[in-house]
Amino acid sequence: MLPVEADRVYKLLTARQWEALCASGRFEGSPDDLRDGFIHLSSGSQVAGTLARHYAQVDDLVLIEVDAGSLGAALVHEASRGGALFPHLYAPLRLTACRGIARRERANDEWQLL
């Protein structure tokens, strides 16, 4: 079970993306984020679905919790999959808003708290 809260927002990153965020202090987005013009986030209730749909077979993932309050007007909830409102960030994601909470080295491994 992933340690998520329903009233928080989350981002799944590869370990390499997480390390780059930690080194630079900001994340401009994944290739999908850059293509769509915003950083895709998930609410606590959406993380499992996002993981299953987009990251089920991806190794070396980090789940980060993002302080939604620190994102200001750049955080917009918009209709997406099935009309559900998903949090989208229209700005770089800053390390100061993030907290790494779990890592999975292999797709079938258990999540390890950071």
Coordinates of N, CA and C in Angstrom, one line a residue, residues 1-2 51 55-61 102-113:
M1 N 0.8 -1.2 0.0 CA 0.0 0.0 0.0 C 0.9 1.2 0.0
L2 N 0.6 2.2 -0.8 CA 1.3 3.4 -0.9 C 0.8 4.4 0.2
L51 N -0.6 5.0 -11.5 CA 0.4 4.0 -11.5 C 0.1 2.8 -12.4
Y55 N 2.5 3.5 -15.3 CA 3.8 3.1 -14.7 C 3.9 1.6 -14.2
A56 N 2.9 0.8 -14.6 CA 2.8 -0.5 -14.1 C 4.1 -1.4 -14.3
Q57 N 4.8 -1.2 -15.5 CA 5.9 -2.0 -15.8 C 7.2 -1.1 -15.7
V58 N 7.2 0.0 -15.1 CA 8.3 0.9 -15.1 C 9.1 0.6 -13.8
D59 N 10.4 0.4 -14.0 CA 11.3 0.1 -12.9 C 11.8 1.5 -12.3
D60 N 12.3 1.4 -11.1 CA 13.0 2.5 -10.4 C 12.2 3.8 -10.4
L61 N 11.0 3.7 -9.7 CA 10.1 4.9 -9.5 C 10.2 5.5 -8.1
A102 N 8.3 7.4 -1.2 CA 8.5 6.0 -1.5 C 9.2 5.7 -2.8
R103 N 9.9 4.6 -2.8 CA 10.6 4.2 -4.0 C 10.4 2.7 -4.3
R104 N 10.4 2.4 -5.5 CA 10.2 1.0 -6.0 C 11.3 0.8 -7.0
E105 N 12.2 -0.2 -6.7 CA 13.3 -0.4 -7.7 C 12.9 -1.2 -8.9
R106 N 12.0 -2.2 -8.7 CA 11.6 -3.0 -9.8 C 10.0 -3.0 -9.9
A107 N 9.5 -3.1 -11.1 CA 8.0 -3.0 -11.2 C 7.2 -3.9 -10.3
N108 N 7.7 -5.0 -9.9 CA 7.0 -5.9 -9.1 C 7.4 -5.9 -7.6
D109 N 8.3 -5.0 -7.3 CA 8.8 -4.9 -5.9 C 7.8 -4.2 -5.0
E110 N 7.9 -4.3 -3.8 CA 7.2 -3.5 -2.8 C 7.7 -2.1 -2.7
W111 N 6.9 -1.2 -2.4 CA 7.4 0.2 -2.2 C 8.1 0.3 -0.9
Q112 N 9.3 1.0 -0.9 CA 10.1 1.3 0.3 C 10.0 2.7 0.6
L113 N 9.6 3.0 1.9 CA 9.6 4.4 2.3 C 10.9 5.0 2.3

